[in-house]
Short mmCIF file of C-alpha atoms and ligand atoms in Angstrom, two decimals:
data_model
loop_
_atom_site.label_atom_id
_atom_site.label_comp_id
_atom_site.label_asym_id
_atom_site.label_seq_id
_atom_site.Cartn_x
_atom_site.Cartn_y
_atom_site.Cartn_z
CA UNK A 261 -59.08 -41.47 -148.54
CA UNK A 262 -59.58 -44.58 -150.67
CA UNK A 263 -61.17 -47.83 -149.61
CA UNK A 264 -59.95 -50.18 -152.34
CA UNK A 265 -60.90 -53.84 -152.37
CA UNK A 266 -59.57 -56.02 -155.17
CA UNK A 267 -62.42 -58.21 -156.34
CA UNK A 268 -62.36 -61.35 -158.48
CA UNK A 269 -65.47 -62.16 -160.49
CA UNK A 270 -65.14 -65.95 -160.64
CA UNK A 271 -67.25 -67.10 -163.55
CA UNK A 272 -67.86 -70.83 -163.66
CA UNK A 273 -68.15 -72.72 -166.90
CA UNK A 274 -70.80 -75.40 -167.29
CA UNK A 275 -71.53 -77.92 -164.54
CA UNK A 276 -73.00 -81.09 -166.02
CA UNK A 277 -75.82 -82.88 -164.25
CA UNK A 278 -73.48 -85.81 -163.53
CA UNK A 279 -70.70 -83.65 -162.08
CA UNK A 280 -70.09 -84.02 -158.35
CA UNK A 281 -69.81 -81.21 -155.82
CA UNK A 282 -66.25 -82.34 -155.15
CA UNK A 283 -65.36 -81.77 -158.80
CA UNK A 284 -66.97 -78.32 -158.75
CA UNK A 285 -65.34 -77.33 -155.47
CA UNK A 286 -61.96 -78.34 -156.90
CA UNK A 287 -62.54 -75.95 -159.81
CA UNK A 288 -63.57 -73.21 -157.39
CA UNK A 289 -60.42 -73.69 -155.31
CA UNK A 290 -58.29 -73.18 -158.44
CA UNK A 291 -60.06 -69.87 -159.00
CA UNK A 292 -59.58 -68.90 -155.34
CA UNK A 293 -55.83 -69.44 -155.61
CA UNK A 294 -55.73 -67.51 -158.89
CA UNK A 295 -57.63 -64.68 -157.19
CA UNK A 296 -55.22 -64.66 -154.26
CA UNK A 297 -52.27 -64.49 -156.66
CA UNK A 298 -53.87 -61.39 -158.18
CA UNK A 299 -54.28 -59.77 -154.78
CA UNK A 300 -58.03 -60.25 -154.37
CA UNK A 301 -59.63 -59.66 -150.99
CA UNK A 302 -62.97 -61.02 -152.26
CA UNK A 303 -63.98 -63.62 -154.84
CA UNK A 304 -67.54 -63.78 -156.16
CA UNK A 305 -69.01 -67.09 -157.37
CA UNK A 306 -72.30 -67.44 -159.34
CA UNK A 307 -75.86 -68.34 -158.38
CA UNK A 308 -76.35 -72.07 -157.58
CA UNK A 309 -72.59 -72.44 -158.02
CA UNK A 310 -72.26 -75.98 -156.65
CA UNK A 311 -74.44 -77.82 -159.15
CA UNK A 312 -75.88 -77.72 -162.61
CA UNK A 313 -78.79 -75.31 -163.05
CA UNK A 314 -81.26 -77.98 -161.92
CA UNK A 315 -84.46 -75.84 -162.26
CA UNK A 316 -84.27 -76.73 -165.98
CA UNK A 317 -85.17 -80.34 -165.03
CA UNK A 318 -88.73 -81.34 -164.08
CA UNK A 319 -89.00 -83.82 -161.23
CA UNK A 320 -91.69 -85.06 -158.85
CA UNK A 321 -89.23 -87.06 -156.75
CA UNK A 322 -88.44 -84.94 -153.69
CA UNK A 323 -85.35 -86.98 -152.81
CA UNK A 324 -84.02 -86.43 -156.32
CA UNK A 325 -84.75 -82.71 -156.02
CA UNK A 326 -83.25 -82.42 -152.54
CA UNK A 327 -79.96 -83.89 -153.77
CA UNK A 328 -79.35 -80.46 -155.34
CA UNK A 329 -79.70 -78.67 -151.98
CA UNK A 330 -77.26 -78.01 -149.13
CA UNK A 331 -78.62 -79.01 -145.71
CA UNK A 332 -75.69 -77.41 -143.93
CA UNK A 333 -73.17 -74.77 -144.95
CA UNK A 334 -70.38 -75.48 -144.62
CA UNK A 335 -70.95 -79.18 -145.19
CA UNK A 336 -68.38 -81.89 -145.81
CA UNK A 337 -68.12 -81.05 -149.52
CA UNK A 338 -68.09 -77.26 -149.15
CA UNK A 339 -65.81 -77.04 -146.11
CA UNK A 340 -62.70 -76.79 -148.37
CA UNK A 341 -63.99 -73.40 -149.60
CA UNK A 342 -64.20 -72.11 -146.02
CA UNK A 343 -60.78 -73.51 -145.20
CA UNK A 344 -59.34 -71.79 -148.28
CA UNK A 345 -60.89 -68.50 -147.20
CA UNK A 346 -59.04 -68.78 -143.88
CA UNK A 347 -55.81 -69.99 -145.49
CA UNK A 348 -55.79 -67.30 -148.15
CA UNK A 349 -57.30 -64.54 -146.04
CA UNK A 350 -59.93 -63.94 -148.71
CA UNK A 351 -63.69 -63.47 -148.43
CA UNK A 352 -66.07 -65.18 -150.85
CA UNK A 353 -69.65 -64.90 -152.14
CA UNK A 354 -71.43 -68.18 -152.88
CA UNK A 355 -74.79 -68.92 -154.43
CA UNK A 356 -76.38 -72.26 -153.49
CA UNK A 357 -79.68 -74.09 -152.97
CA UNK A 358 -80.57 -73.86 -149.28
CA UNK A 359 -82.67 -76.49 -147.50
CA UNK A 360 -83.36 -75.53 -143.89
CA UNK A 361 -85.81 -76.13 -141.02
CA UNK A 362 -86.93 -72.75 -139.66
CA UNK A 363 -89.39 -72.53 -136.77
CA UNK A 364 -90.26 -76.18 -137.31
CA UNK A 365 -90.94 -75.81 -141.02
CA UNK A 366 -88.82 -77.31 -143.83
CA UNK A 367 -88.06 -74.58 -146.34
CA UNK A 368 -86.07 -74.34 -149.60
CA UNK A 369 -84.56 -71.13 -150.99
CA UNK A 370 -82.26 -69.95 -153.77
CA UNK A 371 -79.67 -68.39 -151.48
CA UNK A 372 -76.39 -66.48 -151.46
CA UNK A 373 -73.97 -65.93 -148.59
CA UNK A 374 -70.98 -63.70 -147.95
CA UNK A 375 -68.20 -65.50 -146.05
CA UNK A 376 -65.46 -63.36 -144.51
CA UNK A 377 -61.70 -63.99 -144.59
CA UNK A 378 -62.03 -65.87 -141.32
CA UNK A 379 -64.39 -68.37 -142.95
CA UNK A 380 -67.47 -67.06 -141.13
CA UNK A 381 -70.84 -66.47 -142.84
CA UNK A 382 -71.50 -62.75 -142.25
CA UNK A 383 -74.47 -62.21 -144.60
CA UNK A 384 -77.26 -64.23 -146.20
CA UNK A 385 -79.77 -63.33 -148.93
CA UNK A 386 -82.63 -65.38 -150.41
CA UNK A 387 -83.81 -64.76 -153.97
CA UNK A 388 -87.05 -62.78 -154.16
CA UNK A 389 -87.79 -62.62 -157.90
CA UNK A 390 -88.23 -66.26 -158.95
CA UNK A 391 -88.74 -66.40 -162.74
CA UNK A 392 -90.32 -69.19 -164.70
CA UNK A 393 -93.16 -71.50 -163.65
CA UNK A 394 -94.05 -74.26 -161.18
CA UNK A 395 -95.58 -76.99 -163.36
CA UNK A 396 -94.19 -78.78 -166.40
CA UNK A 397 -94.79 -76.59 -169.46
CA UNK A 398 -94.69 -78.58 -172.73
CA UNK A 399 -94.79 -75.35 -174.72
CA UNK A 400 -91.35 -74.32 -173.54
CA UNK A 401 -88.09 -75.19 -175.27
CA UNK A 402 -86.69 -75.83 -171.80
CA UNK A 403 -88.17 -75.74 -168.33
CA UNK A 404 -87.45 -73.03 -165.76
CA UNK A 405 -88.92 -74.39 -162.52
CA UNK A 406 -87.58 -72.04 -159.84
CA UNK A 407 -91.16 -71.40 -158.68
CA UNK A 408 -91.50 -75.17 -158.16
CA UNK A 409 -88.30 -75.77 -156.26
CA UNK A 410 -87.84 -72.57 -154.19
CA UNK A 411 -89.88 -70.36 -151.91
CA UNK A 412 -89.77 -66.60 -152.43
CA UNK A 413 -86.96 -65.17 -150.34
CA UNK A 414 -88.09 -63.95 -146.89
CA UNK A 415 -85.15 -61.72 -145.95
CA UNK A 416 -85.85 -58.68 -148.12
CA UNK A 417 -82.90 -56.76 -149.57
CA UNK A 418 -80.71 -55.99 -146.53
CA UNK A 419 -77.23 -54.49 -146.60
CA UNK A 420 -74.32 -55.20 -144.25
CA UNK A 421 -71.23 -53.37 -143.03
CA UNK A 422 -68.52 -55.68 -144.44
CA UNK A 423 -65.28 -55.53 -146.45
CA UNK A 424 -64.75 -51.93 -145.32
CA UNK A 425 -68.02 -50.71 -146.77
CA UNK A 426 -71.75 -51.32 -147.17
CA UNK A 427 -72.45 -54.54 -149.06
CA UNK A 428 -75.68 -55.99 -150.47
CA UNK A 429 -76.61 -59.07 -152.46
CA UNK A 430 -79.24 -60.15 -154.95
CA UNK A 431 -79.57 -63.15 -157.28
CA UNK A 432 -79.99 -63.44 -161.03
CA UNK A 433 -83.52 -62.34 -162.00
CA UNK A 434 -83.46 -59.86 -159.10
CA UNK A 435 -80.93 -57.84 -161.17
CA UNK A 436 -83.58 -57.06 -163.79
CA UNK A 437 -85.82 -55.21 -161.31
CA UNK A 438 -84.90 -51.59 -160.48
CA UNK A 439 -86.48 -51.98 -157.03
CA UNK A 440 -83.75 -54.45 -156.12
CA UNK A 441 -80.98 -51.86 -156.39
CA UNK A 442 -83.05 -48.94 -155.10
CA UNK A 443 -84.04 -50.68 -151.85
CA UNK A 444 -80.33 -51.30 -151.22
CA UNK A 445 -79.45 -47.85 -152.58
CA UNK A 446 -81.74 -46.23 -150.02
CA UNK A 447 -79.69 -48.06 -147.39
CA UNK A 448 -76.45 -46.62 -148.80
CA UNK A 449 -75.15 -49.74 -150.56
CA UNK A 450 -71.66 -49.39 -152.05
CA UNK A 451 -71.14 -52.91 -153.44
CA UNK A 452 -73.82 -55.27 -154.79
CA UNK A 453 -72.80 -58.90 -155.32
CA UNK A 454 -74.88 -61.18 -157.54
CA UNK A 455 -74.63 -64.44 -159.44
CA UNK A 456 -76.71 -65.56 -162.39
CA UNK A 457 -77.59 -68.59 -164.52
CA UNK A 458 -79.19 -67.17 -167.66
CA UNK A 459 -80.07 -69.33 -170.66
CA UNK A 460 -78.68 -67.95 -173.89
CA UNK A 461 -82.03 -68.53 -175.59
CA UNK A 462 -85.50 -67.62 -174.45
CA UNK A 463 -87.63 -70.71 -173.79
CA UNK A 464 -90.75 -68.90 -175.03
CA UNK A 465 -89.63 -66.84 -177.99
CA UNK A 466 -86.99 -66.54 -180.69
CA UNK A 467 -85.42 -63.57 -178.97
CA UNK A 468 -81.99 -62.91 -180.47
CA UNK A 469 -79.14 -63.95 -178.13
CA UNK A 470 -77.46 -60.56 -178.50
CA UNK A 471 -80.51 -59.03 -176.79
CA UNK A 472 -80.02 -61.35 -173.82
CA UNK A 473 -76.46 -60.12 -173.44
CA UNK A 474 -77.59 -56.50 -173.82
CA UNK A 475 -80.35 -56.83 -171.19
CA UNK A 476 -77.96 -58.50 -168.77
CA UNK A 477 -75.49 -55.62 -168.82
CA UNK A 478 -78.17 -52.92 -169.19
CA UNK A 479 -79.83 -54.10 -165.97
CA UNK A 480 -76.63 -54.18 -163.93
CA UNK A 481 -75.10 -50.99 -165.35
CA UNK A 482 -78.33 -49.07 -164.77
CA UNK A 483 -78.58 -50.39 -161.22
CA UNK A 484 -75.01 -49.39 -160.52
CA UNK A 485 -75.32 -45.88 -162.00
CA UNK A 486 -78.76 -45.02 -160.58
CA UNK A 487 -77.67 -45.95 -157.06
CA UNK A 488 -73.99 -45.04 -157.32
CA UNK A 489 -72.80 -48.48 -156.30
CA UNK A 490 -70.35 -51.10 -157.53
CA UNK A 491 -72.07 -54.16 -159.02
CA UNK A 492 -70.34 -57.50 -159.51
CA UNK A 493 -72.39 -59.90 -161.64
CA UNK A 494 -71.02 -63.41 -162.12
CA UNK A 495 -72.33 -66.10 -164.47
CA UNK A 496 -72.41 -69.81 -164.52
CA UNK A 497 -71.86 -70.13 -168.28
CA UNK A 498 -71.55 -72.56 -171.14
CA UNK A 499 -73.30 -75.72 -172.31
CA UNK A 500 -74.85 -77.74 -169.49
CA UNK A 501 -76.18 -81.00 -170.91
CA UNK A 502 -77.12 -79.31 -174.15
CA UNK A 503 -78.52 -76.13 -172.57
CA UNK A 504 -76.33 -73.08 -173.03
CA UNK A 505 -76.00 -70.43 -170.35
CA UNK A 506 -74.69 -66.96 -171.20
CA UNK A 507 -71.48 -65.55 -169.81
CA UNK A 508 -70.66 -61.86 -169.67
CA UNK A 509 -69.60 -61.75 -166.01
CA UNK A 510 -68.68 -58.17 -165.20
CA UNK A 511 -67.41 -55.78 -162.56
CA UNK A 512 -69.29 -52.48 -162.94
CA UNK A 513 -68.27 -49.15 -161.40
CA UNK A 514 -70.68 -46.68 -159.72
CA UNK A 515 -70.50 -44.66 -162.95
CA UNK A 516 -72.11 -47.60 -164.74
CA UNK A 517 -68.91 -48.39 -166.65
CA UNK A 518 -67.72 -51.96 -167.05
CA UNK A 519 -64.19 -52.11 -165.59
CA UNK A 520 -63.56 -55.84 -166.02
CA UNK A 521 -65.37 -58.60 -167.86
CA UNK A 522 -65.00 -62.29 -168.64
CA UNK A 523 -64.61 -63.11 -172.32
CA UNK A 524 -65.11 -66.87 -172.37
CA UNK A 525 -67.86 -69.31 -171.37
CA UNK A 526 -65.55 -71.23 -169.04
CA UNK A 527 -64.01 -70.94 -165.59
CA UNK A 528 -62.53 -67.46 -165.75
CA UNK A 529 -61.51 -64.76 -163.32
CA UNK A 530 -62.02 -61.06 -164.05
CA UNK A 531 -60.31 -58.78 -161.53
CA UNK A 532 -60.60 -55.11 -160.67
CA UNK A 533 -59.50 -52.74 -157.91
CA UNK A 534 -62.80 -51.37 -156.58
CA UNK A 535 -62.53 -48.16 -154.54
CA UNK A 536 -65.68 -47.96 -152.44
CA UNK A 537 -65.00 -44.24 -152.06
CA UNK A 538 -65.84 -43.91 -155.77
CA UNK A 539 -69.51 -44.35 -154.79
CA UNK A 540 -69.42 -41.10 -152.84
CA UNK A 541 -69.57 -38.64 -155.76
CA UNK A 542 -72.85 -39.99 -157.15
CA UNK A 543 -74.40 -40.30 -153.68
CA UNK A 544 -73.46 -36.69 -152.84
CA UNK A 545 -74.41 -35.13 -156.15
CA UNK A 546 -76.80 -36.42 -158.81
CA UNK A 547 -78.23 -39.29 -156.69
CA UNK A 548 -78.28 -37.52 -153.35
CA UNK A 549 -81.70 -38.97 -152.49
CA UNK A 550 -82.28 -36.57 -149.57
CA UNK A 551 -81.74 -33.46 -151.69
CA UNK A 552 -83.22 -34.49 -155.01
CA UNK A 553 -85.58 -37.45 -154.69
CA UNK A 554 -89.20 -36.32 -154.19
CA UNK A 555 -91.23 -39.47 -153.64
CA UNK A 556 -94.08 -37.42 -152.11
CA UNK A 557 -94.55 -35.76 -155.52
CA UNK A 558 -94.56 -38.95 -157.63
CA UNK A 559 -98.26 -39.65 -157.29
CA UNK A 560 -97.24 -43.12 -156.29
CA UNK A 561 -99.66 -46.05 -156.45
CA UNK A 562 -100.18 -46.76 -152.77
CA UNK A 563 -101.23 -50.15 -151.48
CA UNK A 564 -103.23 -51.09 -154.59
CA UNK A 565 -101.62 -53.84 -156.61
CA UNK A 566 -101.60 -51.60 -159.66
CA UNK A 567 -103.32 -48.56 -161.14
CA UNK A 568 -106.03 -49.24 -163.71
CA UNK A 569 -105.06 -47.73 -167.07
CA UNK A 570 -106.98 -44.53 -167.88
CA UNK A 571 -110.41 -45.19 -169.50
N1 ING B 621 -82.37 -66.81 -164.90
C1 ING B 621 -82.82 -65.89 -165.87
C2 ING B 621 -82.54 -64.44 -165.50
O1 ING B 621 -83.34 -63.70 -164.98
C3 ING B 621 -84.64 -65.06 -167.27
C4 ING B 621 -84.26 -66.08 -166.24
C5 ING B 621 -83.83 -64.84 -168.39
C6 ING B 621 -85.76 -64.35 -167.08
C7 ING B 621 -84.20 -63.87 -169.32
C8 ING B 621 -86.14 -63.37 -168.00
C9 ING B 621 -85.35 -63.13 -169.13
O2 ING B 621 -81.42 -64.04 -165.85
C10 ING B 621 -82.56 -66.86 -163.55
N2 ING B 621 -82.00 -67.89 -162.91
O3 ING B 621 -83.22 -66.02 -162.94
#
């Protein structure tokens, strides 16, 4: 029995600081219609898909900062995406900056949601691994102020029964940490959705750009293979106000193989038929955690923050 879902990885090209949400949403709607024409049941947009990657800009003006955040979702400018989901009968994943009052406290997160084909939000994730720094760093070629603008995500790495399978989400830097996939893998995840905004160059070293591309795919392919899950990683790419973001958006099978990939740095859709049943072989053989994983024999570091190296 197969459980195929046709998925569109909807890479976005650059979003300039001056570009409006309305302009971005219009571009996203074009990709949604392209995805529908290719039979997609799900389209995956990047991290912080509605605006430029604003954590590259230092600001002390909270109103200026908050202009990058969504106070409601859907809101007036994002409602067309939800309407298109209903009209096209297609689910979508969206990364955005979330500003919300929870239990009387104003909070800001780097967030992703899964919206079903009825236009309802059925899952929410908040980014846990926030890279970069929280104060202006003159030593850096460009700033990366996610620690300044967002709180660490407080929802953990849950999974949901959706789209005919078990779906999880993470965001950008999360994809570099094996724990991200394993926590979802231990919950039986079959499809991991993630967006990323990754500078082509390292702000602190002269790391070669080809290494950036290698590490991007290495992280996602390893996560997919070692947890026998599909992984869809989608970039915001291209030159944003003189700062280039890498592309490389990919749909990766539970075997770790790339089955579809974007080739440009612009708005581009990569599509693949993803059979969630294809996760079963790995989960029932090499990565059958119950039969083979022996955490009680790993000599794990317990609650300490880290083992001291041997004397
Ligand atoms: N961006 C980058 C990422 O993790 C980064 C930051 C790049 C960290 C390369 C380390 C190495 O892909 C975001 N937004 O997390």
